[in-house]
mmCIF file of C-alpha atoms in Angstrom:
data_model
loop_
_atom_site.group_PDB
_atom_site.id
_atom_site.type_symbol
_atom_site.label_atom_id
_atom_site.label_comp_id
_atom_site.label_asym_id
_atom_site.label_seq_id
_atom_site.Cartn_x
_atom_site.Cartn_y
_atom_site.Cartn_z
ATOM 1 C CA MET A 1 -19.331 -11.322 35.157
ATOM 2 C CA ALA A 2 -21.348 -8.561 33.490
ATOM 3 C CA ASP A 3 -21.096 -6.325 36.557
ATOM 4 C CA GLU A 4 -17.350 -7.001 36.805
ATOM 5 C CA LEU A 5 -16.808 -6.036 33.166
ATOM 6 C CA ASP A 6 -18.804 -2.821 33.594
ATOM 7 C CA GLU A 7 -16.674 -1.994 36.624
ATOM 8 C CA LEU A 8 -13.513 -2.764 34.643
ATOM 9 C CA ILE A 9 -14.552 -0.319 31.898
ATOM 10 C CA ASP A 10 -15.143 2.307 34.578
ATOM 11 C CA PHE A 11 -11.589 1.763 35.818
ATOM 12 C CA LEU A 12 -10.271 2.842 32.416
ATOM 13 C CA SER A 13 -11.273 6.383 33.379
ATOM 14 C CA ASN A 14 -10.084 6.182 36.978
ATOM 15 C CA GLY A 15 -8.096 9.103 38.385
ATOM 16 C CA SER A 16 -5.188 6.852 39.340
ATOM 17 C CA PRO A 17 -2.672 6.089 36.541
ATOM 18 C CA GLN A 18 -1.898 2.747 38.177
ATOM 19 C CA VAL A 19 -5.550 1.729 38.194
ATOM 20 C CA ARG A 20 -6.036 2.856 34.582
ATOM 21 C CA GLY A 21 -2.939 0.933 33.524
ATOM 22 C CA ALA A 22 -4.022 -2.267 35.259
ATOM 23 C CA ALA A 23 -7.516 -2.007 33.772
ATOM 24 C CA ALA A 24 -6.114 -1.393 30.282
ATOM 25 C CA ASP A 25 -3.909 -4.490 30.563
ATOM 26 C CA ILE A 26 -6.896 -6.627 31.550
ATOM 27 C CA VAL A 27 -8.997 -5.248 28.685
ATOM 28 C CA ARG A 28 -6.148 -5.966 26.241
ATOM 29 C CA GLY A 29 -6.149 -9.564 27.467
ATOM 30 C CA LEU A 30 -9.915 -9.820 26.989
ATOM 31 C CA THR A 31 -9.638 -8.648 23.371
ATOM 32 C CA GLY A 32 -7.304 -11.553 22.690
ATOM 33 C CA ASP A 33 -10.139 -14.104 22.487
ATOM 34 C CA SER A 34 -13.542 -14.210 20.846
ATOM 35 C CA ASP A 35 -15.570 -14.345 24.076
ATOM 36 C CA GLY A 36 -13.844 -11.255 25.460
ATOM 37 C CA LEU A 37 -14.313 -9.397 22.187
ATOM 38 C CA ARG A 38 -18.035 -10.212 22.138
ATOM 39 C CA SER A 39 -18.479 -9.024 25.728
ATOM 40 C CA LEU A 40 -16.662 -5.753 25.074
ATOM 41 C CA ALA A 41 -18.474 -5.237 21.757
ATOM 42 C CA ALA A 42 -21.763 -5.461 23.628
ATOM 43 C CA ARG A 43 -20.546 -2.534 25.746
ATOM 44 C CA ALA A 44 -18.932 -0.638 22.880
ATOM 45 C CA ASP A 45 -20.832 2.568 23.680
ATOM 46 C CA ARG A 46 -18.806 2.833 26.903
ATOM 47 C CA ALA A 47 -15.667 0.833 26.137
ATOM 48 C CA LEU A 48 -14.654 2.526 22.877
ATOM 49 C CA PRO A 49 -14.745 6.149 24.139
ATOM 50 C CA ALA A 50 -12.898 5.145 27.308
ATOM 51 C CA LEU A 51 -10.137 3.420 25.354
ATOM 52 C CA LEU A 52 -9.813 6.387 22.979
ATOM 53 C CA ARG A 53 -9.534 8.813 25.892
ATOM 54 C CA LEU A 54 -6.848 6.641 27.456
ATOM 55 C CA LEU A 55 -5.009 6.455 24.155
ATOM 56 C CA ALA A 56 -4.994 10.227 23.738
ATOM 57 C CA SER A 57 -4.187 11.141 27.345
ATOM 58 C CA VAL A 58 -0.719 12.589 27.928
ATOM 59 C CA GLY A 59 1.442 10.442 30.171
ATOM 60 C CA ALA A 60 -0.632 7.315 29.609
ATOM 61 C CA GLY A 61 2.574 5.349 29.011
ATOM 62 C CA GLY A 62 1.996 1.599 28.981
ATOM 63 C CA ALA A 63 -1.734 2.132 29.447
ATOM 64 C CA GLY A 64 -1.831 3.987 26.139
ATOM 65 C CA GLU A 65 -0.111 1.061 24.417
ATOM 66 C CA ALA A 66 -2.562 -1.379 25.982
ATOM 67 C CA ALA A 67 -5.480 0.794 24.862
ATOM 68 C CA ALA A 68 -4.087 0.922 21.323
ATOM 69 C CA ASP A 69 -3.677 -2.876 21.210
ATOM 70 C CA SER A 70 -7.263 -3.297 22.449
ATOM 71 C CA LEU A 71 -8.566 -0.952 19.773
ATOM 72 C CA VAL A 72 -6.640 -2.842 17.088
ATOM 73 C CA ASN A 73 -8.341 -6.083 18.101
ATOM 74 C CA LEU A 74 -11.794 -4.523 18.443
ATOM 75 C CA SER A 75 -11.567 -2.676 15.112
ATOM 76 C CA GLN A 76 -11.232 -5.938 13.206
ATOM 77 C CA ASP A 77 -15.038 -5.906 13.365
ATOM 78 C CA ALA A 78 -16.247 -3.579 10.583
ATOM 79 C CA GLU A 79 -19.174 -2.265 12.636
ATOM 80 C CA LEU A 80 -16.918 -1.376 15.558
ATOM 81 C CA ALA A 81 -14.399 0.157 13.164
ATOM 82 C CA ALA A 82 -17.112 2.436 11.769
ATOM 83 C CA ARG A 83 -18.147 3.431 15.294
ATOM 84 C CA LEU A 84 -14.546 4.250 16.166
ATOM 85 C CA VAL A 85 -14.259 6.430 13.065
ATOM 86 C CA ALA A 86 -17.391 8.297 14.126
ATOM 87 C CA LEU A 87 -15.777 8.878 17.541
ATOM 88 C CA GLY A 88 -12.737 10.507 15.876
ATOM 89 C CA ALA A 89 -10.357 7.565 16.123
ATOM 90 C CA VAL A 90 -8.506 8.407 12.892
ATOM 91 C CA ALA A 91 -7.616 11.925 14.027
ATOM 92 C CA ALA A 92 -6.736 10.648 17.514
ATOM 93 C CA ALA A 93 -4.432 7.951 16.131
ATOM 94 C CA MET A 94 -2.656 10.376 13.803
ATOM 95 C CA ASP A 95 -2.267 12.995 16.536
ATOM 96 C CA VAL A 96 -0.806 10.534 19.044
ATOM 97 C CA MET A 97 1.479 8.992 16.421
ATOM 98 C CA VAL A 98 2.930 12.362 15.461
ATOM 99 C CA LYS A 99 3.365 13.549 19.044
ATOM 100 C CA ARG A 100 4.468 10.357 20.805
ATOM 101 C CA GLY A 101 5.356 7.840 18.102
ATOM 102 C CA GLY A 102 9.064 8.677 18.189
ATOM 103 C CA GLU A 103 9.272 8.078 21.945
ATOM 104 C CA GLN A 104 7.006 5.026 21.925
ATOM 105 C CA PRO A 105 7.701 2.905 18.828
ATOM 106 C CA LYS A 106 5.471 0.047 20.024
ATOM 107 C CA LEU A 107 2.595 2.487 20.361
ATOM 108 C CA ALA A 108 3.284 3.894 16.880
ATOM 109 C CA ARG A 109 3.240 0.392 15.384
ATOM 110 C CA SER A 110 -0.094 -0.386 17.050
ATOM 111 C CA LEU A 111 -1.583 2.887 15.826
ATOM 112 C CA VAL A 112 -0.570 2.083 12.258
ATOM 113 C CA MET A 113 -2.278 -1.299 12.594
ATOM 114 C CA LEU A 114 -5.369 0.454 13.977
ATOM 115 C CA LEU A 115 -5.435 2.710 10.914
ATOM 116 C CA VAL A 116 -5.205 -0.362 8.671
ATOM 117 C CA ASN A 117 -8.432 -1.658 10.221
ATOM 118 C CA LEU A 118 -10.168 1.721 10.199
ATOM 119 C CA THR A 119 -9.439 2.199 6.486
ATOM 120 C CA GLN A 120 -11.185 -1.060 5.721
ATOM 121 C CA VAL A 121 -14.421 0.913 6.046
ATOM 122 C CA GLU A 122 -15.461 3.736 3.728
ATOM 123 C CA SER A 123 -15.853 6.317 6.486
ATOM 124 C CA GLY A 124 -12.353 5.533 7.739
ATOM 125 C CA ILE A 125 -10.857 6.155 4.309
ATOM 126 C CA SER A 126 -12.678 9.493 4.052
ATOM 127 C CA ALA A 127 -11.462 10.503 7.516
ATOM 128 C CA LEU A 128 -7.848 9.659 6.703
ATOM 129 C CA LEU A 129 -8.016 11.481 3.365
ATOM 130 C CA GLN A 130 -9.631 14.433 5.187
ATOM 131 C CA VAL A 131 -12.218 14.668 2.431
ATOM 132 C CA GLY A 132 -14.268 17.852 2.556
ATOM 133 C CA ASP A 133 -11.576 20.113 3.964
ATOM 134 C CA GLU A 134 -9.484 21.375 1.064
ATOM 135 C CA LYS A 135 -7.023 23.167 3.339
ATOM 136 C CA VAL A 136 -5.812 19.957 4.988
ATOM 137 C CA GLN A 137 -6.922 17.282 2.525
ATOM 138 C CA GLY A 138 -4.133 14.757 2.051
ATOM 139 C CA LEU A 139 -2.082 15.991 5.030
ATOM 140 C CA TYR A 140 -2.479 12.766 7.015
ATOM 141 C CA VAL A 141 -1.580 10.735 3.934
ATOM 142 C CA ALA A 142 1.561 12.809 3.337
ATOM 143 C CA LYS A 143 2.632 12.253 6.955
ATOM 144 C CA LEU A 144 2.119 8.505 6.646
ATOM 145 C CA VAL A 145 4.069 8.328 3.389
ATOM 146 C CA ARG A 146 6.922 10.290 4.986
ATOM 147 C CA SER A 147 7.035 7.806 7.875
ATOM 148 C CA PHE A 148 6.748 4.854 5.483
ATOM 149 C CA CYS A 149 9.717 6.039 3.457
ATOM 150 C CA ARG A 150 12.035 6.462 6.410
ATOM 151 C CA SER A 151 14.861 3.944 6.570
ATOM 152 C CA SER A 152 13.426 0.907 8.296
ATOM 153 C CA CYS A 153 15.309 -1.047 10.919
ATOM 154 C CA ASP A 154 17.464 -4.002 9.894
ATOM 155 C CA SER A 155 15.123 -6.417 11.642
ATOM 156 C CA GLU A 156 11.660 -6.783 10.123
ATOM 157 C CA ASP A 157 10.337 -7.284 13.663
ATOM 158 C CA GLU A 158 11.280 -3.688 14.388
ATOM 159 C CA ASP A 159 9.868 -2.166 11.215
ATOM 160 C CA ILE A 160 7.450 0.180 12.934
ATOM 161 C CA PHE A 161 5.840 1.555 9.806
ATOM 162 C CA GLU A 162 5.648 -1.499 7.542
ATOM 163 C CA TYR A 163 1.850 -1.736 7.860
ATOM 164 C CA ILE A 164 1.465 1.671 6.254
ATOM 165 C CA ALA A 165 1.796 -0.392 3.060
ATOM 166 C CA SER A 166 -1.636 -1.873 3.778
ATOM 167 C CA ILE A 167 -3.125 1.563 4.523
ATOM 168 C CA LEU A 168 -1.899 2.806 1.139
ATOM 169 C CA VAL A 169 -3.563 -0.125 -0.600
ATOM 170 C CA ASN A 170 -6.819 0.594 1.248
ATOM 171 C CA ILE A 171 -6.976 4.309 0.431
ATOM 172 C CA SER A 172 -5.943 3.774 -3.200
ATOM 173 C CA LYS A 173 -9.059 1.661 -3.724
ATOM 174 C CA VAL A 174 -11.078 4.880 -3.947
ATOM 175 C CA GLU A 175 -10.726 7.634 -6.535
ATOM 176 C CA ALA A 176 -10.115 10.381 -3.970
ATOM 177 C CA GLY A 177 -7.217 8.423 -2.513
ATOM 178 C CA ARG A 178 -5.673 7.752 -5.903
ATOM 179 C CA ARG A 179 -5.920 11.429 -6.831
ATOM 180 C CA ILE A 180 -4.041 12.475 -3.698
ATOM 181 C CA LEU A 181 -1.314 9.883 -4.207
ATOM 182 C CA MET A 182 -0.899 10.822 -7.882
ATOM 183 C CA GLU A 183 -0.941 14.595 -7.519
ATOM 184 C CA PRO A 184 2.345 15.704 -9.156
ATOM 185 C CA LYS A 185 3.072 18.519 -6.687
ATOM 186 C CA ARG A 186 2.913 16.129 -3.747
ATOM 187 C CA GLY A 187 5.084 13.472 -5.408
ATOM 188 C CA LEU A 188 3.740 10.782 -3.060
ATOM 189 C CA LEU A 189 3.503 7.928 -5.568
ATOM 190 C CA LYS A 190 7.111 8.429 -6.602
ATOM 191 C CA GLN A 191 8.187 8.198 -2.965
ATOM 192 C CA ILE A 192 6.092 5.082 -2.415
ATOM 193 C CA ILE A 193 7.549 3.333 -5.476
ATOM 194 C CA GLY A 194 11.016 3.791 -3.960
ATOM 195 C CA GLN A 195 10.040 1.312 -1.242
ATOM 196 C CA PHE A 196 9.627 -1.478 -3.786
ATOM 197 C CA ASP A 197 13.341 -2.221 -3.362
ATOM 198 C CA SER A 198 12.738 -3.137 0.280
ATOM 199 C CA THR A 199 13.460 -6.708 1.381
ATOM 200 C CA ASN A 200 10.318 -6.523 3.531
ATOM 201 C CA GLN A 201 7.640 -8.474 1.674
ATOM 202 C CA LEU A 202 4.780 -6.593 3.314
ATOM 203 C CA ARG A 203 6.185 -3.296 2.043
ATOM 204 C CA LYS A 204 6.856 -4.777 -1.391
ATOM 205 C CA LYS A 205 3.361 -6.234 -1.719
ATOM 206 C CA GLY A 206 1.768 -3.009 -0.507
ATOM 207 C CA VAL A 207 3.691 -0.927 -3.030
ATOM 208 C CA ALA A 208 2.691 -3.281 -5.856
ATOM 209 C CA GLY A 209 -0.959 -3.113 -4.806
ATOM 210 C CA THR A 210 -0.900 0.666 -4.499
ATOM 211 C CA ILE A 211 0.651 1.137 -7.951
ATOM 212 C CA ARG A 212 -1.886 -1.241 -9.436
ATOM 213 C CA ASN A 213 -4.782 0.622 -7.833
ATOM 214 C CA CYS A 214 -3.424 3.993 -9.005
ATOM 215 C CA CYS A 215 -3.283 2.666 -12.553
ATOM 216 C CA PHE A 216 -7.092 2.531 -12.574
ATOM 217 C CA GLU A 217 -6.719 6.263 -13.247
ATOM 218 C CA ALA A 218 -4.535 5.642 -16.316
ATOM 219 C CA ASP A 219 -7.220 6.864 -18.713
ATOM 220 C CA THR A 220 -7.008 10.371 -17.235
ATOM 221 C CA GLN A 221 -3.630 10.301 -15.464
ATOM 222 C CA ILE A 222 -1.389 8.583 -18.012
ATOM 223 C CA GLN A 223 0.937 11.590 -18.346
ATOM 224 C CA ASN A 224 1.357 11.793 -14.576
ATOM 225 C CA LEU A 225 2.231 8.100 -14.509
ATOM 226 C CA LEU A 226 4.699 8.415 -17.379
ATOM 227 C CA SER A 227 6.315 11.444 -15.737
ATOM 228 C CA ILE A 228 7.778 9.024 -13.163
ATOM 229 C CA ALA A 229 8.526 6.288 -15.731
ATOM 230 C CA GLU A 230 12.155 6.097 -14.560
ATOM 231 C CA TYR A 231 10.852 4.680 -11.263
ATOM 232 C CA LEU A 232 7.617 3.098 -12.436
ATOM 233 C CA TRP A 233 8.907 0.741 -15.133
ATOM 234 C CA PRO A 234 11.528 -0.981 -12.930
ATOM 235 C CA ALA A 235 8.927 -1.522 -10.202
ATOM 236 C CA LEU A 236 6.498 -3.066 -12.695
ATOM 237 C CA LEU A 237 8.788 -4.887 -15.115
ATOM 238 C CA LEU A 238 11.588 -6.312 -12.964
ATOM 239 C CA PRO A 239 9.247 -8.583 -10.951
ATOM 240 C CA VAL A 240 7.914 -10.120 -14.175
ATOM 241 C CA ALA A 241 11.165 -10.225 -16.151
ATOM 242 C CA GLY A 242 12.036 -13.811 -15.295
ATOM 243 C CA LYS A 243 15.403 -15.089 -14.078
ATOM 244 C CA LYS A 244 17.487 -15.015 -17.246
ATOM 245 C CA ILE A 245 20.354 -12.616 -17.907
ATOM 246 C CA TYR A 246 19.284 -10.584 -20.915
ATOM 247 C CA SER A 247 21.399 -10.277 -24.045
ATOM 248 C CA GLU A 248 23.152 -7.068 -25.008
ATOM 249 C CA GLU A 249 20.836 -6.866 -27.996
ATOM 250 C CA ASP A 250 17.828 -6.804 -25.664
ATOM 251 C CA THR A 251 19.258 -4.402 -23.090
ATOM 252 C CA SER A 252 20.472 -1.970 -25.768
ATOM 253 C CA LYS A 253 16.812 -1.133 -26.384
ATOM 254 C CA MET A 254 16.112 -0.418 -22.691
ATOM 255 C CA PRO A 255 16.739 2.606 -20.456
ATOM 256 C CA PRO A 256 19.662 2.228 -18.003
ATOM 257 C CA GLU A 257 17.456 1.572 -14.979
ATOM 258 C CA LEU A 258 16.182 -1.614 -16.672
ATOM 259 C CA ALA A 259 19.227 -2.565 -18.724
ATOM 260 C CA ASN A 260 21.587 -2.534 -15.746
ATOM 261 C CA ALA A 261 19.360 -4.722 -13.607
ATOM 262 C CA LEU A 262 18.597 -7.247 -16.360
ATOM 263 C CA SER A 263 22.246 -7.603 -17.415
ATOM 264 C CA HIS A 264 23.120 -9.412 -14.180
ATOM 265 C CA GLU A 265 21.939 -12.258 -12.010
ATOM 266 C CA ARG A 266 19.164 -11.152 -9.669
ATOM 267 C CA GLU A 267 16.764 -12.518 -7.113
ATOM 268 C CA SER A 268 13.396 -13.454 -8.514
ATOM 269 C CA VAL A 269 10.164 -12.182 -6.977
ATOM 270 C CA ASP A 270 8.671 -15.350 -5.523
ATOM 271 C CA ASP A 271 5.369 -13.824 -4.429
ATOM 272 C CA SER A 272 2.909 -14.528 -7.261
ATOM 273 C CA GLU A 273 0.543 -11.824 -6.007
ATOM 274 C CA ILE A 274 3.208 -9.160 -6.560
ATOM 275 C CA ARG A 275 3.832 -10.410 -10.095
ATOM 276 C CA GLU A 276 0.114 -10.451 -10.836
ATOM 277 C CA ARG A 277 -0.392 -6.917 -9.486
ATOM 278 C CA ALA A 278 2.505 -5.656 -11.602
ATOM 279 C CA LEU A 279 1.031 -7.200 -14.741
ATOM 280 C CA GLU A 280 -2.421 -5.793 -14.009
ATOM 281 C CA ALA A 281 -0.875 -2.329 -13.694
ATOM 282 C CA ILE A 282 1.010 -2.752 -16.966
ATOM 283 C CA TYR A 283 -2.197 -3.834 -18.695
ATOM 284 C CA MET A 284 -4.024 -0.676 -17.615
ATOM 285 C CA ILE A 285 -1.111 1.478 -18.787
ATOM 286 C CA VAL A 286 -0.784 -0.150 -22.211
ATOM 287 C CA MET A 287 -4.518 0.226 -22.790
ATOM 288 C CA GLN A 288 -3.722 3.921 -23.325
ATOM 289 C CA ASP A 289 -2.056 5.002 -26.580
ATOM 290 C CA ASP A 290 0.723 6.957 -24.852
ATOM 291 C CA GLY A 291 1.221 4.177 -22.353
ATOM 292 C CA ARG A 292 1.591 1.602 -25.098
ATOM 293 C CA LYS A 293 4.156 3.727 -26.926
ATOM 294 C CA ALA A 294 6.113 4.195 -23.721
ATOM 295 C CA PHE A 295 5.987 0.438 -23.090
ATOM 296 C CA TRP A 296 7.427 -0.317 -26.525
ATOM 297 C CA SER A 297 10.112 2.322 -25.974
ATOM 298 C CA VAL A 298 11.558 0.422 -22.986
ATOM 299 C CA ASN A 299 11.433 -2.932 -24.813
ATOM 300 C CA GLY A 300 8.612 -4.011 -22.539
ATOM 301 C CA PRO A 301 7.209 -6.687 -24.879
ATOM 302 C CA ARG A 302 10.554 -8.509 -24.923
ATOM 303 C CA ILE A 303 10.719 -8.421 -21.128
ATOM 304 C CA LEU A 304 7.280 -9.967 -20.837
ATOM 305 C CA GLN A 305 8.154 -12.579 -23.445
ATOM 306 C CA VAL A 306 11.172 -13.728 -21.416
ATOM 307 C CA GLY A 307 9.292 -13.531 -18.134
ATOM 308 C CA TYR A 308 6.410 -15.591 -19.487
ATOM 309 C CA GLU A 309 8.812 -18.393 -20.392
ATOM 310 C CA ASP A 310 9.850 -18.689 -16.730
ATOM 311 C CA GLU A 311 6.367 -18.305 -15.232
ATOM 312 C CA GLU A 312 4.743 -21.357 -13.640
ATOM 313 C CA ASP A 313 1.720 -19.857 -11.889
ATOM 314 C CA LEU A 314 -1.359 -20.299 -14.111
ATOM 315 C CA LYS A 315 -3.109 -17.164 -12.833
ATOM 316 C CA VAL A 316 -0.036 -15.022 -13.471
ATOM 317 C CA MET A 317 0.405 -16.605 -16.898
ATOM 318 C CA GLY A 318 -3.129 -15.490 -17.689
ATOM 319 C CA ALA A 319 -2.166 -11.917 -16.805
ATOM 320 C CA TYR A 320 0.819 -12.110 -19.187
ATOM 321 C CA GLU A 321 -1.432 -13.445 -21.940
ATOM 322 C CA LEU A 322 -3.960 -10.657 -21.463
ATOM 323 C CA ILE A 323 -1.275 -8.051 -22.135
ATOM 324 C CA GLY A 324 0.030 -10.087 -25.044
ATOM 325 C CA SER A 325 -3.380 -10.151 -26.711
ATOM 326 C CA LEU A 326 -3.644 -6.385 -26.354
ATOM 327 C CA LEU A 327 -0.197 -5.793 -27.817
ATOM 328 C CA VAL A 328 -0.844 -8.110 -30.743
ATOM 329 C CA GLY A 329 -4.085 -6.290 -31.467
ATOM 330 C CA LYS A 330 -2.676 -2.779 -31.175
ATOM 331 C CA GLY A 331 0.991 -2.555 -30.313
ATOM 332 C CA GLU A 332 2.556 -4.413 -33.201
ATOM 333 C CA ILE A 333 0.429 -2.468 -35.683
ATOM 334 C CA GLU A 334 1.678 0.757 -34.150
ATOM 335 C CA GLN A 335 5.235 -0.500 -34.430
ATOM 336 C CA ASP A 336 4.756 -1.233 -38.135
ATOM 337 C CA GLN A 337 3.292 2.229 -38.647
ATOM 338 C CA GLU A 338 6.184 3.903 -36.825
ATOM 339 C CA GLN A 339 8.719 1.928 -38.828
ATOM 340 C CA GLY A 340 6.923 2.952 -42.010
ATOM 341 C CA GLU A 341 7.060 6.583 -40.987
ATOM 342 C CA ASP A 342 10.812 6.294 -40.446
ATOM 343 C CA LYS A 343 11.423 5.019 -44.000
ATOM 344 C CA PRO A 344 12.671 7.531 -46.608
ATOM 345 C CA GLN A 345 9.939 8.688 -48.977
#
């Protein structure tokens, strides 16, 4: 069996496209079970470069798709993912996606999934961010965000770029990634937030996670966050606003983008993880003085009060309560001070 597998790996580099394609299909099948993955992992020094060459070769056709699927399965192992990064897999995946993704949507989808796995390791994140090269730093990320924000197909099964949501969560776990996403001139975070309206739950969850991660920079980036408040507050507050239709008294103290949505019946966000991520982001914003003032200005405390009444998940309720304790300790005092300042002397 060992000799046969070595011969199979050799066939991946065969001069005949038919032979390469057949070998790639067999390798893809092997990566579908644990025994096959272990056998190929033991020969990673030969298998990984061969699959990457097949992926990048022009005219690979179905063999390229099979190679991409094999790499997706192999890269679920963190050690193999790191080895692929060292072999230039991030650059290869981006290059092939840009050049052939439009003609081969299945290949593009597999490449996005490969990048999800590669950005689970630190070296993969650095490679995707292009850290160390100021001239191109963030270029790959901008290309991914552009693809992510294209109109997706009606069927979720055909949403080629939905897994970019997971890549964005991965890269926003590190400071360098957050800085790129939040850079005002790029406007990437604003574009990403626009996808929160998607009916695709993977996109929605990824956007919520990315916003939450970016809010770890609130202590130094609060003004950049508030500069897109028109888009940020609906994405954070509507998921945790509960199911009730708000009174005119409540909505009169809100900006139109919140007031209009909360004045009508709406679908609730059933995913508790999305609600929790939104509340964690709000907490980090209201920890900052300017963030807290902005939160009061959109009637945020009232929205959380109503949302808390409808909440049933204990973990999410705890996130509501954490914000409430912060507002009681700081926010209401600020409100009293502001009201006092408004009184005639």
